[in-house]
XYZ file of C-alpha atoms in Angstrom:
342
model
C -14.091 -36.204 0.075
C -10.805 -34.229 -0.294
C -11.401 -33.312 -3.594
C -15.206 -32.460 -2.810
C -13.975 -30.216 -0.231
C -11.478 -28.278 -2.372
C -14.747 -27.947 -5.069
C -16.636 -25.911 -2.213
C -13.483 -23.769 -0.997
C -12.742 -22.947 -4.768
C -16.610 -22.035 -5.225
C -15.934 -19.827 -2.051
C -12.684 -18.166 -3.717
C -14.517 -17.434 -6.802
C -17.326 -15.585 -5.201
C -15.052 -13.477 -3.493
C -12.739 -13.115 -6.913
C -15.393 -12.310 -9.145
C -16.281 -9.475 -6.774
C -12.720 -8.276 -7.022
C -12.266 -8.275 -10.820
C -16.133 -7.510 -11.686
C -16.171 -4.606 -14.151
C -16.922 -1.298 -12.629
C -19.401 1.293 -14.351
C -18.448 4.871 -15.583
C -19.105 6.484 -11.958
C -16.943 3.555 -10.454
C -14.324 4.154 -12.670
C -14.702 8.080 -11.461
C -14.258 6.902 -7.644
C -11.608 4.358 -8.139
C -9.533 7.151 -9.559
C -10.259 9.621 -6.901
C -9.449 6.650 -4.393
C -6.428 6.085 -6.105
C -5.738 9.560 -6.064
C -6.457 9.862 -2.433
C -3.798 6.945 -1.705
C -0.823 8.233 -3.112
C -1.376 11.539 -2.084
C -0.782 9.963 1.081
C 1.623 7.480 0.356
C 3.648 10.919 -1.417
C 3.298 12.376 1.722
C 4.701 9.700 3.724
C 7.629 9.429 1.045
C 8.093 13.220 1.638
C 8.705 13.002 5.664
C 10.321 9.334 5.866
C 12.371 8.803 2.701
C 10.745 5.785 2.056
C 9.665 5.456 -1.326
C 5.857 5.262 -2.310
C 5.541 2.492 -4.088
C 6.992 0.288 -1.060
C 4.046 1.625 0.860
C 1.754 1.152 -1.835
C 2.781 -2.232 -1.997
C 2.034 -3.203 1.281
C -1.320 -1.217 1.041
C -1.903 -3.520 -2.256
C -0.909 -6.215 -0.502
C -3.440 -6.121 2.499
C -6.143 -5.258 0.300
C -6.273 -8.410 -1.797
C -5.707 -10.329 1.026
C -9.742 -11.905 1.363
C -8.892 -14.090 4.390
C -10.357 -12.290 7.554
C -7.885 -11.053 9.729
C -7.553 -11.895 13.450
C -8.299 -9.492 15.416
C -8.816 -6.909 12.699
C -12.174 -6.663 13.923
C -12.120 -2.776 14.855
C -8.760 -1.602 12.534
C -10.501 -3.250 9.296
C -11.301 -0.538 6.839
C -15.536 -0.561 6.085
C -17.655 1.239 3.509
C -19.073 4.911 5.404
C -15.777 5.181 7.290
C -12.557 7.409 6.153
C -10.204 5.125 5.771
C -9.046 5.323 2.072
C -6.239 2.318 2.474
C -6.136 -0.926 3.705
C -3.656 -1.823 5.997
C -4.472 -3.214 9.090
C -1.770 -3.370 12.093
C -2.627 -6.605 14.482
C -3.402 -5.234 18.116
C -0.397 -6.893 19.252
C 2.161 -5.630 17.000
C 0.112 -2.173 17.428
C -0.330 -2.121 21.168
C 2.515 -4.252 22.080
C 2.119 -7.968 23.147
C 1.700 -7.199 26.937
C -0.459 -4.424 26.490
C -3.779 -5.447 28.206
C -5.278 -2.279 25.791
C -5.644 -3.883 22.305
C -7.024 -0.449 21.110
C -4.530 1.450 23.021
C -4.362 5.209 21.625
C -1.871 6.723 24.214
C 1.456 6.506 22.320
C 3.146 6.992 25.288
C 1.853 3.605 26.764
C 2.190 1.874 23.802
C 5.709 2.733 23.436
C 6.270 1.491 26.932
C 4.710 -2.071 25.785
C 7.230 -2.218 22.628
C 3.975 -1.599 20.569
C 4.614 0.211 17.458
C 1.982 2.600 16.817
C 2.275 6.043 16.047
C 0.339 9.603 15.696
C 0.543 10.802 12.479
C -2.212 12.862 12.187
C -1.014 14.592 15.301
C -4.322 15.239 17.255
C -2.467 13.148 20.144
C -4.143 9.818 19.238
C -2.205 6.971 17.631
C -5.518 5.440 15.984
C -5.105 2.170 14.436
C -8.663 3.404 12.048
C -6.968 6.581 11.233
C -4.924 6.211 7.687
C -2.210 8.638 8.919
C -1.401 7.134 11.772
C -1.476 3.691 10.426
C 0.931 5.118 7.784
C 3.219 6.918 9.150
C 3.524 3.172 11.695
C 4.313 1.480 8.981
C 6.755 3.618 7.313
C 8.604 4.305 10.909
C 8.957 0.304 11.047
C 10.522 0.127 7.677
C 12.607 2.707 8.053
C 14.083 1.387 11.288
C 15.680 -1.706 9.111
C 16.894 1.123 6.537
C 16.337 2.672 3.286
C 17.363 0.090 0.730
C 15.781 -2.456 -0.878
C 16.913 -5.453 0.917
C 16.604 -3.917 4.395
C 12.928 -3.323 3.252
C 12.897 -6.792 2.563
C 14.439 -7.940 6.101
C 11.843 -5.427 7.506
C 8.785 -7.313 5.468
C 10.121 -10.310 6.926
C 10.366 -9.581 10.330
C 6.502 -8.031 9.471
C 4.810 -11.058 8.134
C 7.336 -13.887 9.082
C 6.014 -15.263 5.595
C 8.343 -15.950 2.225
C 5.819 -15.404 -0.211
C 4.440 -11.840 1.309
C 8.092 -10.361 1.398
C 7.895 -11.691 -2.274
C 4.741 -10.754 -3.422
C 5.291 -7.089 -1.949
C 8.524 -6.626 -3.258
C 7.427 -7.289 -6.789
C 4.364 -5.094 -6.406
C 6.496 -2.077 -5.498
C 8.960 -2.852 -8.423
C 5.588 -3.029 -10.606
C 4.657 0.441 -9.213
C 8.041 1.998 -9.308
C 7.918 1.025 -13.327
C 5.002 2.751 -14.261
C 4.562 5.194 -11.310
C 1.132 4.699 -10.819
C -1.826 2.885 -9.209
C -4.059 2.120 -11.988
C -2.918 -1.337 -12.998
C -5.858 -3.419 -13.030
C -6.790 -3.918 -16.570
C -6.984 -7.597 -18.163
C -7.405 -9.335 -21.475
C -7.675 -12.116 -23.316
C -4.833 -14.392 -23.705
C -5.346 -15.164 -26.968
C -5.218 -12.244 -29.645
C -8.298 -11.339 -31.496
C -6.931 -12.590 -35.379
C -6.517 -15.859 -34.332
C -8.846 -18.890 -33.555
C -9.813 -20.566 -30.175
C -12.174 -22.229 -28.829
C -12.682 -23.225 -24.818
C -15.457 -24.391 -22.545
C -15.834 -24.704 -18.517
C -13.721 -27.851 -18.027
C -13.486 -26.589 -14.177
C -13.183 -30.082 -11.600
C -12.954 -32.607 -14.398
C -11.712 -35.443 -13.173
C -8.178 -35.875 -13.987
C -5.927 -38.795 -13.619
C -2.412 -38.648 -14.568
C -0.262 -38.400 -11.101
C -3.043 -39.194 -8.873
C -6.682 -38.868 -8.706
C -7.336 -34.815 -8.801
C -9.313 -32.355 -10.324
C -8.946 -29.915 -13.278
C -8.070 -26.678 -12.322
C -8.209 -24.563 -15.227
C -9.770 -24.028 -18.436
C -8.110 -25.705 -21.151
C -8.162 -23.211 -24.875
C -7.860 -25.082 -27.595
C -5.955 -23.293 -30.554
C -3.521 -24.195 -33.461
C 0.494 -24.611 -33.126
C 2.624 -21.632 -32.594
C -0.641 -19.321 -31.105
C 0.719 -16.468 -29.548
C -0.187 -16.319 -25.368
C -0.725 -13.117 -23.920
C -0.515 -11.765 -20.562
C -3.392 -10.997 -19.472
C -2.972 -8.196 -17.160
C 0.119 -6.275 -15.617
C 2.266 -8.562 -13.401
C 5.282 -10.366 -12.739
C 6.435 -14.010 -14.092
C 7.685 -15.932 -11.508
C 8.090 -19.103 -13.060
C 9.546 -20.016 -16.727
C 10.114 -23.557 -17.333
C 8.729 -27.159 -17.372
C 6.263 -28.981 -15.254
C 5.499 -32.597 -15.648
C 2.204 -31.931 -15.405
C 1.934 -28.644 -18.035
C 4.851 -29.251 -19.897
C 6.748 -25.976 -20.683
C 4.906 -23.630 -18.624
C 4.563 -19.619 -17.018
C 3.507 -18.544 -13.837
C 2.820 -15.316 -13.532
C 1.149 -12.973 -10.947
C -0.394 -10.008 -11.274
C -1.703 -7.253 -8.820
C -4.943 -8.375 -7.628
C -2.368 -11.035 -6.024
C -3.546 -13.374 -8.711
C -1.303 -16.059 -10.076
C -1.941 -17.012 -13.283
C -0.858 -20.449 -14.726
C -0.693 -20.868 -18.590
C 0.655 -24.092 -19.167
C 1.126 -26.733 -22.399
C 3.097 -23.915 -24.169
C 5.444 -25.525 -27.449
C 7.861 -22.304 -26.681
C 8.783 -19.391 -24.752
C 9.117 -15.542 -26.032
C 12.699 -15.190 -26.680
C 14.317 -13.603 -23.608
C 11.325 -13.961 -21.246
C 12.939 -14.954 -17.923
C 11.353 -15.359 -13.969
C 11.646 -11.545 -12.280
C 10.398 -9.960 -15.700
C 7.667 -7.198 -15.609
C 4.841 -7.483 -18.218
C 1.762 -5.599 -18.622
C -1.989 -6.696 -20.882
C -1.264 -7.404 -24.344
C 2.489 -8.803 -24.016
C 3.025 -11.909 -25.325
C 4.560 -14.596 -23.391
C 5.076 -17.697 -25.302
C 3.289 -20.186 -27.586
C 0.379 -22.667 -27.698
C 1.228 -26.430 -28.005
C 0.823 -29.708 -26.480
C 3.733 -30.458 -24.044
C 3.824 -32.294 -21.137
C 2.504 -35.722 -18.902
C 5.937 -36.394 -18.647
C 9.871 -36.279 -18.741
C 10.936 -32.448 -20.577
C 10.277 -32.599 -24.208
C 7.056 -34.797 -24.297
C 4.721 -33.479 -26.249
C 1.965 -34.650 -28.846
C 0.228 -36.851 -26.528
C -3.291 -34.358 -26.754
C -4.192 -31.128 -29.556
C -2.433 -28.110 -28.804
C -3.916 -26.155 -26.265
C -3.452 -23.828 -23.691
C -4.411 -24.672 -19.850
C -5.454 -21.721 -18.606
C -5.185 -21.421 -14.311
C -5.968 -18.817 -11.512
C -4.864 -19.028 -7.706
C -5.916 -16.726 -5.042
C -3.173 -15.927 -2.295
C -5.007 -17.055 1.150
C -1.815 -16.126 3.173
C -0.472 -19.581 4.122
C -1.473 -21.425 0.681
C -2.949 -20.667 -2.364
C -5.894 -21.989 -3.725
C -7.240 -22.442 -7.357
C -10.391 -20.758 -8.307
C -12.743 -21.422 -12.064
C -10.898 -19.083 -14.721
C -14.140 -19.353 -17.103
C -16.284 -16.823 -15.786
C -12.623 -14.600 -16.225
C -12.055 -15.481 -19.683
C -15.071 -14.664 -21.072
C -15.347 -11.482 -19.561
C -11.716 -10.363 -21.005
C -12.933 -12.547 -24.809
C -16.167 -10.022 -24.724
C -14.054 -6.690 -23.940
C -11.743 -8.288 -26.409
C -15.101 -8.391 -28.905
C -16.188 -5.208 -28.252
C -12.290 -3.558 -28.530
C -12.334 -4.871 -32.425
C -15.600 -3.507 -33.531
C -14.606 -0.319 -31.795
C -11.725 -0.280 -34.440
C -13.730 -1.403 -37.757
């Protein structure tokens, strides 16, 4: 029953996923880059009269947005298509309004201030709006900057935010990600396997498995020689280097769709590659083999492969979703990138 259960809430993860990373047409591509340009325009601005840096804001906007759990009482603050809210983060009524506050859409910042709320005007028509992107902003950027202007009081601040480890994380390498390449855009993908070398996969998604308990595959599993080559498949941060008993010498690495990707059964690592390293589409990470089931150094026990796995953040756990439909979108754009070059 358990593992029926987890079936139906990954099915439910991938619907939502494969909305997220579903390739956008020319005009989409047009809009996403005036959104983008939209957002840091603001998050500039808010830069420009707080001294906090963009990319900490746009890291916490990032964050929120590929957050797919519903938030409580976002009801009226949520961003929806048709309104003019260009970003996505959403301050709970009671951190907005302050706990006591029997308004939860309070707009007079006077009152709110007198309930500890934190909401602001930043648009300055006299309305601290929790639907309005400038005053959500510039309420965000005043609560950071009360902790300070380095990066570990942004950290304590994120903390004392969330109250959640892997957020403060998961922001904080988003905005180093940003601060790298100093822009938005950072959503491509590809295959993990490079295009001169052989492979060969199918949808092994919730085969049974039963080495250290009864439990489901979850992951594809690409089958490919010795020494392959492993790519990252999209811009991100490795959070994990070493071994697992379960995938041998493995990577964990998450990108910025808040996506962690698992590529596991490696026979070695690229030389250097170490946990807090930023990599982008393309890089390669380590190599194919057929570690693990076992003590560190077991290996040989299946053919070399790589298991390929994706987890969705849901806030308070994460939760593996089918990689397949993934993979063959990024082989096909990998298909179509080579003929392009013949």
């Amino acid at each position: 029953m358990r593992i029926f259960c987890r079936l139906i809430v990954s099915t439910c993860i991938l619907f939502v996923s494969l909305m997220a990373f579903s390739a956008p047409s020319f005009a989409e591509k047009k809009d996403q880059a005036a959104l983008d340009k939209a957002r840091m325009d603001l998050y500039v601005q808010m830069e420009q009269l707080y001294a906090i840096p963009w990319f900490y804001v746009a890291a916490i906007d990032q964050y929120e947005r590929t957050m797919v759990r519903k938030k409580k009482g976002a009801k009226k603050a949520e961003p929806q298509p048709g309104t003019d809210r260009v970003t996505s983060i959403v301050i709970p009524p009671e951190k907005w309004s302050g706990f006591f506050n029997p308004e939860d859409d309070d707009y007079d910042e006077a009152s709110i201030t007198f309930f500890e709320g934190i909401g602001k005007d930043g648009s300055g028509d006299q309305r601290a709006d929790q639907a309005n992107d400038l005053d959500v902003l510039t309420t965000i950027t005043n609560y950071l900057a009360s902790y300070g202007f380095s990066r570990e009081d942004f950290r304590i601040g994120l903390w004392n935010y969330y109250k959640k480890d892997l957020a403060v994380r998961t922001i904080d390498q988003f905005a180093r990600i940003y601060e790298k390449y100093g822009r938005l855009d950072l959503h491509q993908h590809t295959f993990p396997i490079p295009a001169r070398y052989d492979c060969s996969y199918n949808n092994t998604w919730g085969d049974a498995r039963g080495w250290g308990g009864r439990r489901i595959h979850e992951g594809t599993d690409i089958f490919a020689d010795y020494g392959t080559p492993v790519l990252s498949t999209g811009y991100g941060i490795v959070e994990v280097v070493g071994w697992n008993r379960y995938g041998g010498w493995r990577i964990g690495m998450r990108d910025m769709d808040n996506v962690y990707h698992y590529l596991a059964h490696l026979s070695s690592f690229r030389k250097g590659l170490k946990p807090g390293d930023i990599v982008e589409p393309g890089q390669v990470l380590g190599y194919v083999g057929s570690s693990g089931y076992g003590k560190p150094g077991t290996s040989g026990k299946f053919p070399p492969h790589l298991h390929y796995g994706m987890y969705r953040d849901m806030g308070n756990d994460e939760w593996a979703f089918d990689p397949y439909p993934y993979l063959k979108r990024w082989e096909r754009q990998k298909v179509r990138s080579v003929k392009k070059t013949q």
